[in-house]
Coordinates of N, CA and C in Angstrom, one line a residue:
M25 N 1.0 -1.0 -0.1 CA -0.4 0.0 -0.3 C 0.7 1.5 0.0
Q26 N 1.5 1.3 0.8 CA 2.5 2.6 1.1 C 3.4 2.7 -0.6
T27 N 3.2 1.9 -1.0 CA 4.6 1.9 -2.6 C 3.1 2.4 -3.6
G28 N 2.0 2.6 -3.4 CA 1.3 3.1 -4.5 C 0.6 1.7 -4.9
D29 N 0.7 0.6 -4.7 CA -0.2 -0.8 -5.6 C -1.8 -0.2 -4.9
A30 N -2.0 -0.2 -6.0 CA -3.7 -0.1 -5.7 C -4.1 -1.3 -5.1
A31 N -4.1 -2.4 -6.1 CA -4.0 -3.3 -5.5 C -4.2 -3.8 -4.1
A32 N -3.4 -3.5 -3.1 CA -3.8 -3.6 -2.1 C -4.3 -3.1 -1.4
L33 N -5.2 -2.2 -1.5 CA -5.9 -0.7 -1.3 C -7.0 -2.1 -1.4
D34 N -7.5 -2.4 -2.4 CA -8.6 -3.1 -3.0 C -8.7 -4.7 -1.9
R35 N -7.6 -4.7 -1.6 CA -7.8 -6.1 -0.2 C -8.2 -5.8 0.9
L36 N -7.8 -4.5 1.0 CA -8.3 -3.8 2.8 C -9.2 -3.9 2.6
A37 N -10.1 -3.2 1.5 CA -11.2 -3.4 1.4 C -12.2 -4.2 1.2
R38 N -11.9 -5.5 0.8 CA -12.6 -6.7 0.9 C -12.4 -7.4 2.6
V39 N -11.1 -6.5 3.4 CA -10.9 -7.6 4.5 C -11.3 -6.6 5.6
Y40 N -11.9 -5.4 5.0 CA -11.9 -4.6 6.5 C -12.8 -4.0 6.4
G41 N -13.5 -4.0 5.1 CA -14.7 -2.7 4.2 C -16.0 -3.5 5.7
P42 N -16.4 -4.9 5.8 CA -17.8 -4.8 6.8 C -17.0 -3.9 8.3
R43 N -16.3 -4.2 8.8 CA -15.3 -3.7 10.3 C -15.4 -1.9 10.0
L44 N -14.6 -1.7 8.7 CA -15.0 -0.3 8.4 C -17.0 0.5 8.8
L45 N -17.4 -0.4 7.6 CA -19.2 0.0 8.1 C -19.5 0.1 9.0
A46 N -19.5 -0.9 9.8 CA -19.2 -1.0 11.8 C -19.0 -0.1 12.0
V47 N -18.1 0.7 11.8 CA -17.4 1.7 12.2 C -17.9 3.1 12.1
A48 N -19.0 2.8 10.9 CA -19.2 4.0 10.1 C -20.5 4.3 11.1
R49 N -21.0 3.2 11.0 CA -22.9 3.3 11.6 C -23.0 3.2 13.3
R50 N -21.7 3.7 13.6 CA -21.5 3.9 15.3 C -21.6 5.5 14.9
H51 N -21.2 6.2 14.0 CA -20.6 7.8 14.2 C -21.5 8.2 12.9
C52 N -22.2 7.1 12.1 CA -23.1 8.6 11.2 C -24.4 8.6 11.2
R53 N -25.0 9.4 11.1 CA -26.5 9.4 11.7 C -27.6 8.5 10.7
S54 N -27.0 8.1 9.5 CA -27.9 7.0 8.6 C -27.1 5.9 7.8
P55 N -27.8 4.8 7.7 CA -26.9 4.3 6.9 C -26.4 4.6 5.5
H56 N -27.4 5.3 5.2 CA -26.7 6.0 3.3 C -25.9 6.8 3.9
D57 N -25.6 7.7 4.7 CA -24.0 7.9 5.5 C -23.1 7.8 5.9
A58 N -23.4 6.4 6.2 CA -22.4 5.6 6.6 C -21.7 5.0 5.2
E59 N -22.4 4.3 4.6 CA -21.9 4.1 3.4 C -21.3 5.1 2.8
D60 N -21.6 5.8 2.5 CA -21.4 7.6 1.8 C -19.4 7.3 2.4
A61 N -19.5 7.2 3.9 CA -18.5 8.0 4.9 C -17.4 6.6 4.2
V62 N -17.8 4.8 4.3 CA -17.2 3.8 4.1 C -16.1 4.6 2.7
Q63 N -17.1 4.5 1.4 CA -16.2 5.1 0.4 C -15.8 6.7 -0.2
A64 N -15.9 7.3 0.8 CA -15.2 8.3 0.7 C -13.5 8.2 2.1
A65 N -13.8 6.9 2.4 CA -12.8 7.1 3.6 C -11.6 6.0 2.1
F66 N -12.6 5.0 1.5 CA -11.5 4.3 0.5 C -10.6 5.4 -0.8
E67 N -12.0 6.3 -0.9 CA -11.6 7.1 -2.2 C -9.8 8.3 -1.5
N68 N -10.2 8.7 -0.5 CA -9.1 9.3 0.7 C -8.2 8.2 0.4
A69 N -7.9 7.0 1.1 CA -7.0 6.4 1.3 C -5.9 6.1 -0.2
R70 N -6.8 6.0 -0.8 CA -6.0 6.1 -2.6 C -5.2 7.2 -3.0
T71 N -5.4 8.0 -2.6 CA -4.6 9.1 -3.1 C -3.6 9.5 -1.9
A72 N -3.7 9.0 -0.7 CA -2.9 9.0 0.0 C -1.9 8.7 0.7
M73 N -2.3 6.9 0.3 CA -1.9 5.7 0.7 C -0.2 6.1 0.9
T74 N -0.1 6.5 -0.6 CA 2.0 6.4 0.1 C 2.4 7.3 0.7
R75 N 2.0 8.3 1.3 CA 2.0 8.8 2.7 C 1.5 8.3 4.5
Y76 N 0.8 7.3 3.7 CA 0.7 6.5 5.2 C 2.5 6.0 6.0
R77 N 2.1 6.3 6.9 CA 4.1 6.2 7.4 C 3.6 4.9 8.2
G78 N 2.6 4.2 8.5 CA 2.6 2.6 9.2 C 2.8 3.0 10.5
D79 N 2.3 3.7 11.6 CA 3.0 3.9 12.5 C 1.5 3.1 13.3
G80 N 0.4 3.2 12.7 CA -0.6 2.2 13.4 C -1.0 1.2 12.4
T81 N -2.0 0.5 12.5 CA -2.2 -0.3 11.7 C -2.5 0.2 10.6
P82 N -3.1 -0.8 9.5 CA -4.3 0.1 8.6 C -5.5 -0.1 8.5
L83 N -5.8 -0.5 9.5 CA -7.4 -0.7 10.2 C -7.7 0.6 11.1
A84 N -6.5 0.6 12.2 CA -6.7 2.4 12.7 C -6.8 3.3 12.0
W85 N -6.1 3.7 10.6 CA -5.8 4.3 9.7 C -7.1 4.9 8.8
L86 N -7.9 4.0 8.5 CA -9.0 3.7 7.4 C -10.2 4.2 8.4
S87 N -10.0 3.4 9.9 CA -11.4 3.9 10.6 C -11.4 5.0 11.1
T88 N -10.1 5.6 11.1 CA -10.4 6.9 11.4 C -10.7 8.2 10.0
L89 N -10.3 7.2 8.8 CA -10.9 8.3 8.0 C -12.5 8.2 7.2
V90 N -13.0 7.1 8.6 CA -14.1 6.8 8.1 C -15.1 7.6 9.1
A91 N -14.3 7.4 10.2 CA -14.9 8.6 11.8 C -15.6 10.1 11.2
R92 N -14.0 10.5 10.5 CA -14.1 12.2 10.5 C -14.8 11.8 8.5
G93 N -15.1 10.8 8.1 CA -16.0 11.3 7.2 C -17.9 11.4 7.1
C94 N -17.2 10.9 8.8 CA -18.7 11.1 9.5 C -19.4 12.3 10.4
S95 N -18.2 12.8 10.3 CA -18.0 14.1 11.7 C -18.7 15.5 10.2

């Protein structure tokens, strides 16, 4: 992912998608907003993935993007 490999991000979406949707449902006001927040998080991650420092887990990073998308 840090090298810009879009396939890596796609794998993360398949692995973590359901967990991220659960995060979004806790933070967003509606199920539709939750789905939009997850989609936006992956779009943001795609453009920022080469700047991911690896300080935390990819799940934590993506969860933060999802929560920010809900606020």
